[in-house]
Amino acid sequence: MIRRFAKFLVSMTIALCVAATVSAQDVVELSFAWTEDGVDSAVMRDLLDRFEAENPDIRVRLSLQAESAIREGVESGSGPDLARLSDVAAFRGAYLDLRALLENPAVLEGNFHPAILDALREGPDDDGLYGFADQISLTAPYINISAFEEAGVELPSAVMEAPSLDDWLAALEDAAEAVGIPYLLSVDNRDHRLVGPAMRMGAVFLDAEGNLSLPDDGGLRSFLGLLKGLMDDGKAPEDVLLGTGRSEGYFVRGETLMYICASGKVASVAQQIGAGFEWVIAPNPQGAAGNTGFASLSAVVAFAGSEHPQAAARVIEYLLQPAVYAEYSARTLTIPAHLGVIEAGVAYDTDDEAINDALKAFARGVPDLQDQAILFDAHPLASAYYEASNASLQPYFAGELTLDEALAALHARLDEAAVMGG
């Protein structure tokens, strides 16, 4: 008993000495600007509380800020030490290079797709390590498997190693005819949704210098022609390609068998379908250029203007620990970009089996992403492309322009946006 009490006194003495030492020092306070209110920020605050408990010499003040306010602060020299951003291109050149500050740079270089690291860099000669993607969104097909089961048609992804879109269309045709579902496939002519399928068919959107100029539109041409043919045959809903309807409604009502969209729709789709029918996320069809999806990301970064770069690096190293990163993904129901976490798997914090399976299926697609599928959305002209694409392609689907005329208009709008700087 005396010996145990003596050990207790020693332990308490050490703890008090540590506490006294920390309190005697200036505790570093870091500002961390967060750009999304809700569960993501609440989970991050919880993780940071644990970081502070393990690192009593650092306090992290997490605050909700618009990216425009963060940009103003960075430009004026009063920006935060750390931030979570979605428009990563807008801040290139202002990030803190963590390479010399991390105990092991491999926690970044070995665990993230190289294009994710490139998305934060200024150019091909920049090898800095500026942060990490806290989550990634990507596109893939949502499939009504109840209809396939009722029709007695096998899912191509269940019986083929790498089914093509033609393989899928043949199966979709058989299943739709057997159960009386009107549409085979639905995808909105909005924003990025047509880009991933076009990339799989060989479209090249970024040139050798990284300019978003669509130097090879062959794959886009192929996919647009396929969609127009389906629409004209009554096998794809017309209004979604004309920009007046949304594909999500067709899918949740059971009116289309395949719905191509991003992982961000998983919760919405699950809530609307409920127990209506079973659905899954299928791997992206194999094309001439692979089976990439299209990706967008948000990133946690540190800024070069920080007065406490080493402390900021310690926060990032903590958040990069696989167990911590996986917990963030699990509790926010988001797709991890961390390849080690993807390989180990995430135990999502949901009782909905459809959501759990869908998120895991999306995560399995991250290693297959083409570089351009990641770098596209991080390009300064991405928004200009989305606007130009929608404006140019709607007249094509309406029969007012030929495909050649529509693509010529798209190229012209891209050239104009490049001259104007986006």
mmCIF file of N, CA and C in Angstrom, residues 311-368:
data_model
loop_
_atom_site.group_PDB
_atom_site.id
_atom_site.type_symbol
_atom_site.label_atom_id
_atom_site.label_comp_id
_atom_site.label_asym_id
_atom_site.label_seq_id
_atom_site.Cartn_x
_atom_site.Cartn_y
_atom_site.Cartn_z
ATOM 1 N N ALA A 311 3.358 24.577 -34.856
ATOM 2 C CA ALA A 311 2.135 24.175 -34.172
ATOM 3 C C ALA A 311 1.043 23.802 -35.183
ATOM 4 N N ALA A 312 0.950 24.578 -36.256
ATOM 5 C CA ALA A 312 -0.034 24.258 -37.300
ATOM 6 C C ALA A 312 0.249 22.895 -37.911
ATOM 7 N N ALA A 313 1.535 22.597 -38.134
ATOM 8 C CA ALA A 313 1.912 21.293 -38.680
ATOM 9 C C ALA A 313 1.538 20.166 -37.721
ATOM 10 N N ARG A 314 1.652 20.414 -36.435
ATOM 11 C CA ARG A 314 1.288 19.380 -35.449
ATOM 12 C C ARG A 314 -0.210 19.072 -35.495
ATOM 13 N N VAL A 315 -1.031 20.092 -35.716
ATOM 14 C CA VAL A 315 -2.474 19.866 -35.851
ATOM 15 C C VAL A 315 -2.754 18.999 -37.071
ATOM 16 N N ILE A 316 -2.116 19.330 -38.179
ATOM 17 C CA ILE A 316 -2.345 18.563 -39.405
ATOM 18 C C ILE A 316 -1.865 17.128 -39.241
ATOM 19 N N GLU A 317 -0.707 16.935 -38.602
ATOM 20 C CA GLU A 317 -0.225 15.566 -38.373
ATOM 21 C C GLU A 317 -1.209 14.766 -37.516
ATOM 22 N N TYR A 318 -1.798 15.424 -36.544
ATOM 23 C CA TYR A 318 -2.775 14.728 -35.695
ATOM 24 C C TYR A 318 -3.987 14.305 -36.520
ATOM 25 N N LEU A 319 -4.501 15.213 -37.345
ATOM 26 C CA LEU A 319 -5.697 14.913 -38.134
ATOM 27 C C LEU A 319 -5.423 13.862 -39.204
ATOM 28 N N LEU A 320 -4.159 13.693 -39.562
ATOM 29 C CA LEU A 320 -3.787 12.698 -40.569
ATOM 30 C C LEU A 320 -3.605 11.303 -39.991
ATOM 31 N N GLN A 321 -3.629 11.161 -38.691
ATOM 32 C CA GLN A 321 -3.543 9.827 -38.119
ATOM 33 C C GLN A 321 -4.716 8.993 -38.642
ATOM 34 N N PRO A 322 -4.463 7.783 -39.145
ATOM 35 C CA PRO A 322 -5.543 6.998 -39.756
ATOM 36 C C PRO A 322 -6.781 6.854 -38.881
ATOM 37 N N ALA A 323 -6.596 6.621 -37.591
ATOM 38 C CA ALA A 323 -7.755 6.438 -36.707
ATOM 39 C C ALA A 323 -8.563 7.732 -36.594
ATOM 40 N N VAL A 324 -7.870 8.868 -36.529
ATOM 41 C CA VAL A 324 -8.547 10.161 -36.412
ATOM 42 C C VAL A 324 -9.251 10.501 -37.722
ATOM 43 N N TYR A 325 -8.534 10.324 -38.835
ATOM 44 C CA TYR A 325 -9.114 10.625 -40.151
ATOM 45 C C TYR A 325 -10.327 9.737 -40.407
ATOM 46 N N ALA A 326 -10.216 8.434 -40.083
ATOM 47 C CA ALA A 326 -11.322 7.500 -40.304
ATOM 48 C C ALA A 326 -12.533 7.874 -39.463
ATOM 49 N N GLU A 327 -12.290 8.324 -38.218
ATOM 50 C CA GLU A 327 -13.406 8.725 -37.371
ATOM 51 C C GLU A 327 -14.125 9.927 -37.957
ATOM 52 N N TYR A 328 -13.361 10.872 -38.483
ATOM 53 C CA TYR A 328 -13.976 12.045 -39.110
ATOM 54 C C TYR A 328 -14.863 11.611 -40.270
ATOM 55 N N SER A 329 -14.352 10.720 -41.139
ATOM 56 C CA SER A 329 -15.142 10.225 -42.275
ATOM 57 C C SER A 329 -16.389 9.505 -41.798
ATOM 58 N N ALA A 330 -16.230 8.670 -40.773
ATOM 59 C CA ALA A 330 -17.345 7.867 -40.272
ATOM 60 C C ALA A 330 -18.458 8.734 -39.702
ATOM 61 N N ARG A 331 -18.089 9.735 -38.953
ATOM 62 C CA ARG A 331 -19.105 10.546 -38.265
ATOM 63 C C ARG A 331 -19.726 11.599 -39.171
ATOM 64 N N THR A 332 -19.010 12.038 -40.219
ATOM 65 C CA THR A 332 -19.555 13.020 -41.148
ATOM 66 C C THR A 332 -20.204 12.368 -42.359
ATOM 67 N N LEU A 333 -20.102 11.047 -42.473
ATOM 68 C CA LEU A 333 -20.657 10.297 -43.613
ATOM 69 C C LEU A 333 -20.121 10.849 -44.927
ATOM 70 N N THR A 334 -18.793 10.977 -44.990
ATOM 71 C CA THR A 334 -18.139 11.496 -46.188
ATOM 72 C C THR A 334 -17.142 10.474 -46.736
ATOM 73 N N ILE A 335 -16.730 10.689 -47.977
ATOM 74 C CA ILE A 335 -15.807 9.782 -48.649
ATOM 75 C C ILE A 335 -14.380 10.177 -48.291
ATOM 76 N N PRO A 336 -13.590 9.264 -47.733
ATOM 77 C CA PRO A 336 -12.197 9.613 -47.412
ATOM 78 C C PRO A 336 -11.354 9.712 -48.672
ATOM 79 N N ALA A 337 -10.390 10.609 -48.641
ATOM 80 C CA ALA A 337 -9.398 10.679 -49.714
ATOM 81 C C ALA A 337 -8.110 9.980 -49.302
ATOM 82 N N HIS A 338 -7.969 9.677 -48.032
ATOM 83 C CA HIS A 338 -6.792 9.030 -47.450
ATOM 84 C C HIS A 338 -6.776 7.566 -47.910
ATOM 85 N N LEU A 339 -5.781 7.200 -48.730
ATOM 86 C CA LEU A 339 -5.754 5.868 -49.336
ATOM 87 C C LEU A 339 -5.603 4.764 -48.298
ATOM 88 N N GLY A 340 -4.858 5.014 -47.235
ATOM 89 C CA GLY A 340 -4.718 4.020 -46.185
ATOM 90 C C GLY A 340 -6.034 3.771 -45.469
ATOM 91 N N VAL A 341 -6.794 4.837 -45.248
ATOM 92 C CA VAL A 341 -8.103 4.705 -44.604
ATOM 93 C C VAL A 341 -9.069 3.974 -45.530
ATOM 94 N N ILE A 342 -9.012 4.272 -46.822
ATOM 95 C CA ILE A 342 -9.868 3.577 -47.785
ATOM 96 C C ILE A 342 -9.573 2.087 -47.781
ATOM 97 N N GLU A 343 -8.296 1.737 -47.783
ATOM 98 C CA GLU A 343 -7.908 0.325 -47.805
ATOM 99 C C GLU A 343 -8.376 -0.398 -46.547
ATOM 100 N N ALA A 344 -8.266 0.254 -45.396
ATOM 101 C CA ALA A 344 -8.687 -0.368 -44.142
ATOM 102 C C ALA A 344 -10.198 -0.413 -44.010
ATOM 103 N N GLY A 345 -10.885 0.535 -44.656
ATOM 104 C CA GLY A 345 -12.336 0.598 -44.580
ATOM 105 C C GLY A 345 -12.803 1.504 -43.461
ATOM 106 N N VAL A 346 -13.946 2.133 -43.676
ATOM 107 C CA VAL A 346 -14.533 3.044 -42.692
ATOM 108 C C VAL A 346 -15.804 2.421 -42.140
ATOM 109 N N ALA A 347 -15.941 2.413 -40.823
ATOM 110 C CA ALA A 347 -17.170 1.930 -40.175
ATOM 111 C C ALA A 347 -18.103 3.128 -40.013
ATOM 112 N N TYR A 348 -18.932 3.365 -41.004
ATOM 113 C CA TYR A 348 -19.762 4.568 -41.009
ATOM 114 C C TYR A 348 -20.782 4.562 -39.873
ATOM 115 N N ASP A 349 -20.993 5.738 -39.337
ATOM 116 C CA ASP A 349 -21.878 5.917 -38.190
ATOM 117 C C ASP A 349 -23.318 6.073 -38.686
ATOM 118 N N THR A 350 -23.885 4.990 -39.198
ATOM 119 C CA THR A 350 -25.253 4.999 -39.699
ATOM 120 C C THR A 350 -25.856 3.611 -39.544
ATOM 121 N N ASP A 351 -27.155 3.592 -39.284
ATOM 122 C CA ASP A 351 -27.875 2.324 -39.212
ATOM 123 C C ASP A 351 -28.507 1.967 -40.553
ATOM 124 N N ASP A 352 -28.378 2.878 -41.529
ATOM 125 C CA ASP A 352 -28.962 2.650 -42.853
ATOM 126 C C ASP A 352 -27.964 1.870 -43.706
ATOM 127 N N GLU A 353 -28.277 0.617 -43.965
ATOM 128 C CA GLU A 353 -27.346 -0.241 -44.703
ATOM 129 C C GLU A 353 -27.095 0.270 -46.113
ATOM 130 N N ALA A 354 -28.118 0.864 -46.740
ATOM 131 C CA ALA A 354 -27.952 1.386 -48.098
ATOM 132 C C ALA A 354 -26.938 2.531 -48.126
ATOM 133 N N ILE A 355 -27.022 3.430 -47.135
ATOM 134 C CA ILE A 355 -26.062 4.535 -47.055
ATOM 135 C C ILE A 355 -24.662 3.994 -46.799
ATOM 136 N N ASN A 356 -24.528 3.082 -45.856
ATOM 137 C CA ASN A 356 -23.226 2.499 -45.536
ATOM 138 C C ASN A 356 -22.592 1.861 -46.769
ATOM 139 N N ASP A 357 -23.370 1.038 -47.472
ATOM 140 C CA ASP A 357 -22.835 0.350 -48.657
ATOM 141 C C ASP A 357 -22.497 1.341 -49.770
ATOM 142 N N ALA A 358 -23.336 2.368 -49.928
ATOM 143 C CA ALA A 358 -23.100 3.345 -50.993
ATOM 144 C C ALA A 358 -21.815 4.125 -50.754
ATOM 145 N N LEU A 359 -21.613 4.588 -49.513
ATOM 146 C CA LEU A 359 -20.406 5.357 -49.210
ATOM 147 C C LEU A 359 -19.152 4.514 -49.409
ATOM 148 N N LYS A 360 -19.214 3.251 -49.001
ATOM 149 C CA LYS A 360 -18.063 2.369 -49.191
ATOM 150 C C LYS A 360 -17.797 2.116 -50.666
ATOM 151 N N ALA A 361 -18.859 1.997 -51.464
ATOM 152 C CA ALA A 361 -18.687 1.790 -52.902
ATOM 153 C C ALA A 361 -18.041 3.009 -53.547
ATOM 154 N N PHE A 362 -18.483 4.200 -53.167
ATOM 155 C CA PHE A 362 -17.855 5.406 -53.690
ATOM 156 C C PHE A 362 -16.380 5.453 -53.303
ATOM 157 N N ALA A 363 -16.062 5.114 -52.058
ATOM 158 C CA ALA A 363 -14.669 5.163 -51.596
ATOM 159 C C ALA A 363 -13.780 4.247 -52.426
ATOM 160 N N ARG A 364 -14.310 3.105 -52.833
ATOM 161 C CA ARG A 364 -13.507 2.176 -53.640
ATOM 162 C C ARG A 364 -13.142 2.762 -54.996
ATOM 163 N N GLY A 365 -13.843 3.803 -55.431
ATOM 164 C CA GLY A 365 -13.538 4.420 -56.715
ATOM 165 C C GLY A 365 -12.451 5.472 -56.670
ATOM 166 N N VAL A 366 -12.026 5.879 -55.472
ATOM 167 C CA VAL A 366 -11.029 6.955 -55.363
ATOM 168 C C VAL A 366 -9.700 6.581 -56.018
ATOM 169 N N PRO A 367 -9.146 5.366 -55.805
ATOM 170 C CA PRO A 367 -7.858 5.045 -56.442
ATOM 171 C C PRO A 367 -7.905 5.016 -57.967
ATOM 172 N N ASP A 368 -9.100 4.904 -58.566
ATOM 173 C CA ASP A 368 -9.217 4.823 -60.022
ATOM 174 C C ASP A 368 -9.309 6.183 -60.696
#
